[in-house]
Amino acid sequence: MIVVSNREIAENIFEMTLQGKIVQEITAPGQFLHIKPSSQPMPLLRRPISICNSNKQNNELTIIYRTEGEGTTLLSQRKENDSVDVLGPLGNGFSLEETKQEETALIVGGGVGVPPLYSLALALVERGVKVTTVLGFADAASVFYENRFKEAGDVYVSTIDGSAGNKGLVTDVIDRESLQFNRLYACGPTPMLKALEENYPNVQGSLSLEERMGCGIGACFACVCHTQNDPDGTEYRKVCSDGPVFPWREVVL
Amino acid sequence: MIVVSNREIAENIFEMTLQGKIVQEITAPGQFLHIKPSSQPMPLLRRPISICNSNKQNNELTIIYRTEGEGTTLLSQRKENDSVDVLGPLGNGFSLEETKQEETALIVGGGVGVPPLYSLALALVERGVKVTTVLGFADAASVFYENRFKEAGDVYVSTIDGSAGNKGLVTDVIDRESLQFNRLYACGPTPMLKALEENYPNVQGSLSLEERMGCGIGACFACVCHTQNDPDGTEYRKVCSDGPVFPWREVVL
Amino acid sequence: MTRLQTNLPGLSMKNPIMPASGCFGFGEEFAKLYDLNQLGAIALKATTNHPRFGNATPRVAETPAGMLNAIGLQNPGLEKVISEKLSWLETYDTPLLANIAGTTMEDYEEVAANLSETNQVGALELNISCPNVKEGGIAFGTDPELAAELTRRVKAVSTCPVYVKLSPNVTDITLLARAVERAGADGLSMINTLSGMKIEIHSGKPLLANESGGLSGPAIKPIAIRMIYEVRKQTELPIIGMGGISTLDDVIEFMIAGADAVAVGTANFTNPFICPELIDELEDWVKVKGLENIQELRQKGVNSF
Amino acid sequence: MTRLQTNLPGLSMKNPIMPASGCFGFGEEFAKLYDLNQLGAIALKATTNHPRFGNATPRVAETPAGMLNAIGLQNPGLEKVISEKLSWLETYDTPLLANIAGTTMEDYEEVAANLSETNQVGALELNISCPNVKEGGIAFGTDPELAAELTRRVKAVSTCPVYVKLSPNVTDITLLARAVERAGADGLSMINTLSGMKIEIHSGKPLLANESGGLSGPAIKPIAIRMIYEVRKQTELPIIGMGGISTLDDVIEFMIAGADAVAVGTANFTNPFICPELIDELEDWVKVKGLENIQELRQKGVNSF
Ligand SMILES: Cc1cc2nc3c(=O)[nH]c(=O)nc-3n(C[C@H](O)[C@H](O)[C@H](O)COP(=O)(O)OP(=O)(O)OC[C@H]3O[C@@H](n4cnc5c(N)ncnc54)[C@H](O)[C@@H]3O)c2cc1C
Ligand SMILES: Cc1cc2nc3c(=O)[nH]c(=O)nc-3n(C[C@H](O)[C@H](O)[C@H](O)COP(=O)(O)OP(=O)(O)OC[C@H]3O[C@@H](n4cnc5c(N)ncnc54)[C@H](O)[C@@H]3O)c2cc1C
Ligand SMILES: Cc1cc2nc3c(=O)[nH]c(=O)nc-3n(C[C@H](O)[C@H](O)[C@H](O)COP(=O)(O)O)c2cc1C
Ligand SMILES: Cc1cc2nc3c(=O)[nH]c(=O)nc-3n(C[C@H](O)[C@H](O)[C@H](O)COP(=O)(O)O)c2cc1C
Ligand code: FES
Ligand code: FES
């Protein structure tokens, strides 16, 4: 794909817009790309990055990523008109059908788990679903897309150090504000997902998982996780091809 | 150093001009740079490339290289204003003192052995030495710097396939034209250097050698060669730090 | 295509290029990307007698020019491999090399007997070298006596040729090669991964849940080439070469070193189309070089050109 | 500087970072670039009893994230090393680790006795693992019995501590480590290079004149880390860790894995200032992390943080 733009939108957080035909193949919010960070042979492996939003009219999509290590740092150095080797869209996204019109969806994102939820929020609103969003970040400097999510409904931001929005975790916000919802969609650090699952044991909806990947297409078994109702422990799901989105309580967090 | 320009001047032959303070440290024609081909960690090793010409006024120097493999191909992709990691100037260049005013120097270059001879030719002319140059290339498409050398004196070009200049090897040209000289300076493929040494067993002057290198500064012993008068075979010279320029018949070709 | 035709025991291959075991599953995922009939053969994911979940995650880590994996032989087990995977593969005419693993010799015998009985696999590949199985699998790969005994027993129960996949984690790989040759192996696969580890300095812990894993990718290519070159001097057994192949030059380098065919592993993750691309490039190259057939390369070895 | 102070047998080091043997000559070239007193120690180029020219060229080849070398232990021989190299080094107060090599046990004894007698070397490093010496040097590195006997004999004639440099080209490196520990080794250096080969496909011949060479650089780091981690579990002997170190993170990774000090080899070729740069970075890092001394890292090992 071709880089349309690539800019820092928060501390160490970059938003990159890419153009290419594969945009036409996106089927649901929550799918991801498997990206070769550099045009050189090294680093060897692709990096999985969620699709944040896409536009089929102009073949563009947006990703948001944090510069963690070598790969994402190289990605942040790519310039307009560079071509980027992208495999995708991969994986299964959020299913919208499960949420009915007029129901309320609570969207909860943590850090770089936020991006895939943006197109989800827009798609839900389009279906006539009411959307409330809770976004958790480390601190004020890492907050992004707060205003974008406001297009879809109420937004609550929390930061761990309290430097922006509410101080604390996303679960603190949900409790304090007594947010009500029919469906819960979440993506973020595993401890956050676990806390949500424990706090709302009967919740419906889905979550998106991260796992280190090899192939990204289901062939190498790098990214498997256990399922919850599996007495002998041999059942599994592949995050890359069965996920990254799973219903609550399907997989072990 | 900073790339001032980088352009293809013949088939797969690039001329790159670099700017940086190390230009001030150049002491003689024939020294070389040890260049990191990419700003990425790979490829690991530096590439030795001769200094073709330099200008202490504006801190610029020129190198000419052929895209052989990974490293030189990456180098050819560097753009204006890129910074290139350069170690140098390294090695010992041609000694000008050995050639007296009014003597005739024959300069013989083959392929990418030609570049270091250019600043040598200019320096010799400046000393009042008469310079005749014979340049050998594979074919017409790979010829470069023919006109530049004309600034220094007569120039004969030969190509193996006869598509430019005389057909044949540089030694054929020297024989056919019965070129006379007091000193012989050469750089190019080892078979060419060997042929010259055999044809002119009493020749004075020097030659410049190539050898695969590790450190480029004399520490790793990757680049050693045997010396000619060494009955027990333990004498050696390091191409990087004792050379790359040696008097004729000092080292085994 | 005939110039690339490569006939090895049990494997009549249109070309000498196949995906390596464990890097291609049972082909289903790649079948969505291209026609598997283009491949010379397919090395299947290791099969064990019972289903295995494998190791905890993280199971992969990136290293300089390589990667570590500690999948731990996850697979659906013999029964499902036959009923689901092999039956799905039936529609392809590409020969199959079934990689088999186990903890005891009896495990291997059971899997070998059952898989070869299906008549669907062209040959078996004994994985005696997976560094990710702790129970003893490793010993088969490092002790020439055990490797030979295992080979002999598996040969005895198999109706198709048996390749032994050698571990590079040994002092002298030629001892292993000769031992399994004497025990009746029909061919060798080499090399499997090198045992390695990465420590995540922020946590101070090994990055892989299994602590160590197998190193693959371009980083190990010089070791693979050296080992194949050494083994080739000592045996005429067919060798399927692998370890870091990702370009046409790599394929040629392996064949000159002594491989009769090659397998591509890790590179499938970077470029899922790598196998058909390499096959096309090799075909062009063989034509340009005027080789009658690709075997000339390996037969002439280091005197190729 | 005291936080980085590292005291190993015979080596009282200002910091745990030294250049690796063979990648730094005898220091003369690097002394033109920076003050060698900054270094924790200097591992000298291998010294043999007689001068050696080494192998034919090409002696080095680049590989993915690594390089092969087959220098073949070129060195001026014991006499000149003492009269020229050690006397030149006398002006520095950085401790010296003298790497010694040989073909027979007597060779080693001779070099060890003479070098330790000078009182100028802090410790000896027995190179029992150089894959580029054909005459038998390799056997010392792969056979625990021979390695132990050599260690015992060298210890007997040496007046300074003796480190044994282990080869990674073995099935189980812990066997070697334990054998030389029992034989009286004062420390271990690990790892030396892995035996590898590159074939130049245009000529169809091995690129190195010596055919095979030793693989070093980042490519081998996961193997080095795994081996140090394994050996550390079995012995409290000091370990000088090496194999692909080129960044501060690498240094930390080696120390967490179990190294007491580290040596930097190939990276000196890419960046001749790498050693002093890493020392500065390590000093800053130790301060930022609030470590009292760098030994905490290795002592806590994988429970560092
Ligand atoms: C399905 C999915 C979607 C993701 N979406 C996003 C996103 O939209 N924005 C974003 O910033 N990050 C996202 N991540 C995380 C992102 O993949 C990692 O941050 C990134 O791979 C780190 O690469 P690096 O080279 O910078 O770091 P390094 O630590 O140098 O990476 C080394 C290796 O580990 C892998 N790795 C490291 N961290 C992770 C991780 N958290 N998950 C998976 N692999 C990892 C890398 O892919 C690489 O192979 C997603 C991960 C998954 C699995
Ligand atoms: C003192 C000296 C001066 C040189 N000057 C020039 C010059 O002015 N112009 C020019 O085009 N070339 C010159 N060369 C040759 C140049 O160094 C090689 O063409 C270049 O290193 C090839 O690198 P690569 O990555 O493109 O090729 P690859 O084949 O991919 O290189 C792989 C490795 O082999 C080494 N290598 C390959 N060929 C050579 C060679 N001929 N000499 C030394 N190392 C080699 C590389 O440095 C690298 O480490 C010179 C060589 C030396 C020793
Ligand atoms: C993720 C992964 C899984 C693997 N699984 C197996 C396996 O099940 N059986 C086996 O014999 N080899 C297995 N291997 C080893 C490969 O088949 C191959 O021998 C090795 O990776 C070297 O080749 P490469 O560098 O091209 O990957 C696996 C390798 C990887 C990377
Ligand atoms: C060019 C070169 C020469 C070497 N010579 C020696 C030597 O003489 N003695 C020795 O014990 N190790 C020698 N080594 C091995 C290194 O000391 C070191 O163990 C190995 O290279 C791994 O470290 P690295 O990856 O940082 O280079 C040499 C390595 C290289 C690259
Ligand atoms: S990453 Fe390969 S199976 Fe999921
Ligand atoms: S390249 Fe290291 S000594 Fe010449």
Tab-separated table of C-alpha atoms in Angstrom, chain D residues 59-178:
chain	number	residue	atom	x	y	z
D	59	ARG	CA	38.998	-14.851	5.287
D	60	VAL	CA	35.734	-13.077	6.005
D	61	ALA	CA	32.258	-13.203	4.519
D	62	GLU	CA	29.089	-11.405	5.414
D	63	THR	CA	25.961	-13.388	6.334
D	64	PRO	CA	22.500	-12.287	7.492
D	65	ALA	CA	23.083	-10.360	10.734
D	66	GLY	CA	26.453	-12.014	11.066
D	67	MET	CA	29.800	-12.754	9.535
D	68	LEU	CA	32.025	-15.738	8.970
D	69	ASN	CA	35.727	-15.547	9.665
D	70	ALA	CA	38.535	-17.970	9.031
D	71	ILE	CA	41.517	-15.911	10.072
D	72	GLY	CA	43.224	-19.071	11.254
D	73	LEU	CA	44.821	-17.644	14.379
D	74	GLN	CA	47.299	-15.418	12.582
D	75	ASN	CA	49.639	-13.971	15.207
D	76	PRO	CA	53.283	-13.053	15.597
D	77	GLY	CA	54.004	-15.892	18.049
D	78	LEU	CA	54.759	-16.009	21.740
D	79	GLU	CA	58.147	-14.308	21.601
D	80	LYS	CA	57.041	-11.237	19.689
D	81	VAL	CA	53.783	-10.994	21.600
D	82	ILE	CA	55.809	-10.659	24.779
D	83	SER	CA	58.582	-8.447	23.428
D	84	GLU	CA	56.445	-6.163	21.261
D	85	LYS	CA	52.763	-6.348	22.126
D	86	LEU	CA	52.806	-6.780	25.888
D	87	SER	CA	55.563	-4.249	26.333
D	88	TRP	CA	53.575	-1.741	24.299
D	89	LEU	CA	50.521	-2.452	26.466
D	90	GLU	CA	52.519	-1.840	29.644
D	91	THR	CA	51.548	1.828	29.701
D	92	TYR	CA	47.882	0.919	30.211
D	93	ASP	CA	46.417	-0.110	33.532
D	94	THR	CA	43.559	-2.086	31.974
D	95	PRO	CA	43.819	-5.768	32.885
D	96	LEU	CA	44.700	-8.129	30.066
D	97	LEU	CA	43.063	-11.445	29.280
D	98	ALA	CA	45.534	-13.324	27.115
D	99	ASN	CA	43.856	-15.700	24.692
D	100	ILE	CA	46.045	-18.722	23.998
D	101	ALA	CA	45.784	-21.405	21.362
D	102	GLY	CA	47.745	-24.364	20.182
D	103	THR	CA	47.739	-27.676	18.417
D	104	THR	CA	49.001	-29.893	21.184
D	105	MET	CA	48.685	-29.712	24.964
D	106	GLU	CA	52.394	-28.915	25.124
D	107	ASP	CA	51.844	-25.890	22.905
D	108	TYR	CA	49.262	-24.555	25.306
D	109	GLU	CA	51.479	-25.226	28.300
D	110	GLU	CA	54.383	-23.407	26.730
D	111	VAL	CA	52.368	-20.332	25.869
D	112	ALA	CA	50.571	-20.321	29.210
D	113	ALA	CA	53.737	-20.688	31.242
D	114	ASN	CA	55.548	-17.951	29.381
D	115	LEU	CA	52.706	-15.470	29.288
D	116	SER	CA	51.741	-15.825	32.915
D	117	GLU	CA	55.410	-15.506	33.885
D	118	THR	CA	55.472	-11.985	32.457
D	119	ASN	CA	53.141	-10.905	35.262
D	120	GLN	CA	51.586	-8.627	32.718
D	121	VAL	CA	48.485	-10.593	31.968
D	122	GLY	CA	45.711	-10.694	34.508
D	123	ALA	CA	44.392	-14.003	33.328
D	124	LEU	CA	44.594	-16.500	30.505
D	125	GLU	CA	41.756	-17.479	28.203
D	126	LEU	CA	42.134	-20.958	26.768
D	127	ASN	CA	40.855	-20.960	23.235
D	128	ILE	CA	39.874	-24.608	22.970
D	129	SER	CA	37.204	-23.878	20.472
D	130	CYS	CA	38.552	-22.130	17.446
D	131	PRO	CA	36.899	-23.879	14.516
D	132	ASN	CA	39.525	-22.576	12.121
D	133	VAL	CA	42.421	-24.656	13.328
D	134	LYS	CA	42.330	-28.010	11.763
D	135	GLU	CA	45.078	-29.986	13.443
D	136	GLY	CA	43.128	-31.030	16.460
D	137	GLY	CA	42.388	-27.799	18.295
D	138	ILE	CA	38.756	-28.552	17.685
D	139	ALA	CA	38.796	-31.782	19.637
D	140	PHE	CA	39.811	-30.025	22.840
D	141	GLY	CA	36.647	-27.985	22.606
D	142	THR	CA	34.192	-30.779	22.034
D	143	ASP	CA	35.445	-33.598	24.234
D	144	PRO	CA	34.916	-32.968	27.960
D	145	GLU	CA	37.768	-35.308	28.921
D	146	LEU	CA	40.288	-33.589	26.705
D	147	ALA	CA	39.069	-30.158	27.715
D	148	ALA	CA	39.468	-31.081	31.362
D	149	GLU	CA	42.915	-32.504	30.898
D	150	LEU	CA	44.079	-29.459	28.987
D	151	THR	CA	42.655	-27.185	31.668
D	152	ARG	CA	44.407	-29.141	34.405
D	153	ARG	CA	47.745	-29.028	32.621
D	154	VAL	CA	47.535	-25.340	31.808
D	155	LYS	CA	46.480	-24.520	35.356
D	156	ALA	CA	49.510	-26.432	36.628
D	157	VAL	CA	51.968	-24.258	34.731
D	158	SER	CA	50.170	-20.906	35.088
D	159	THR	CA	50.649	-18.367	37.810
D	160	CYS	CA	47.455	-16.477	36.940
D	161	PRO	CA	43.793	-17.505	36.746
D	162	VAL	CA	42.651	-19.478	33.719
D	163	TYR	CA	39.373	-18.985	31.855
D	164	VAL	CA	38.249	-21.583	29.368
D	165	LYS	CA	36.552	-20.345	26.224
D	166	LEU	CA	33.810	-22.777	25.281
D	167	SER	CA	32.721	-23.782	21.830
D	168	PRO	CA	29.010	-23.653	20.956
D	169	ASN	CA	29.485	-26.430	18.396
D	170	VAL	CA	28.591	-29.127	20.899
D	171	THR	CA	25.549	-31.138	21.854
D	172	ASP	CA	25.611	-30.168	25.515
D	173	ILE	CA	27.745	-27.226	26.543
D	174	THR	CA	27.036	-27.777	30.234
D	175	LEU	CA	29.084	-31.001	30.090
D	176	LEU	CA	32.099	-29.038	28.907
D	177	ALA	CA	31.524	-26.308	31.479
D	178	ARG	CA	31.337	-28.775	34.336
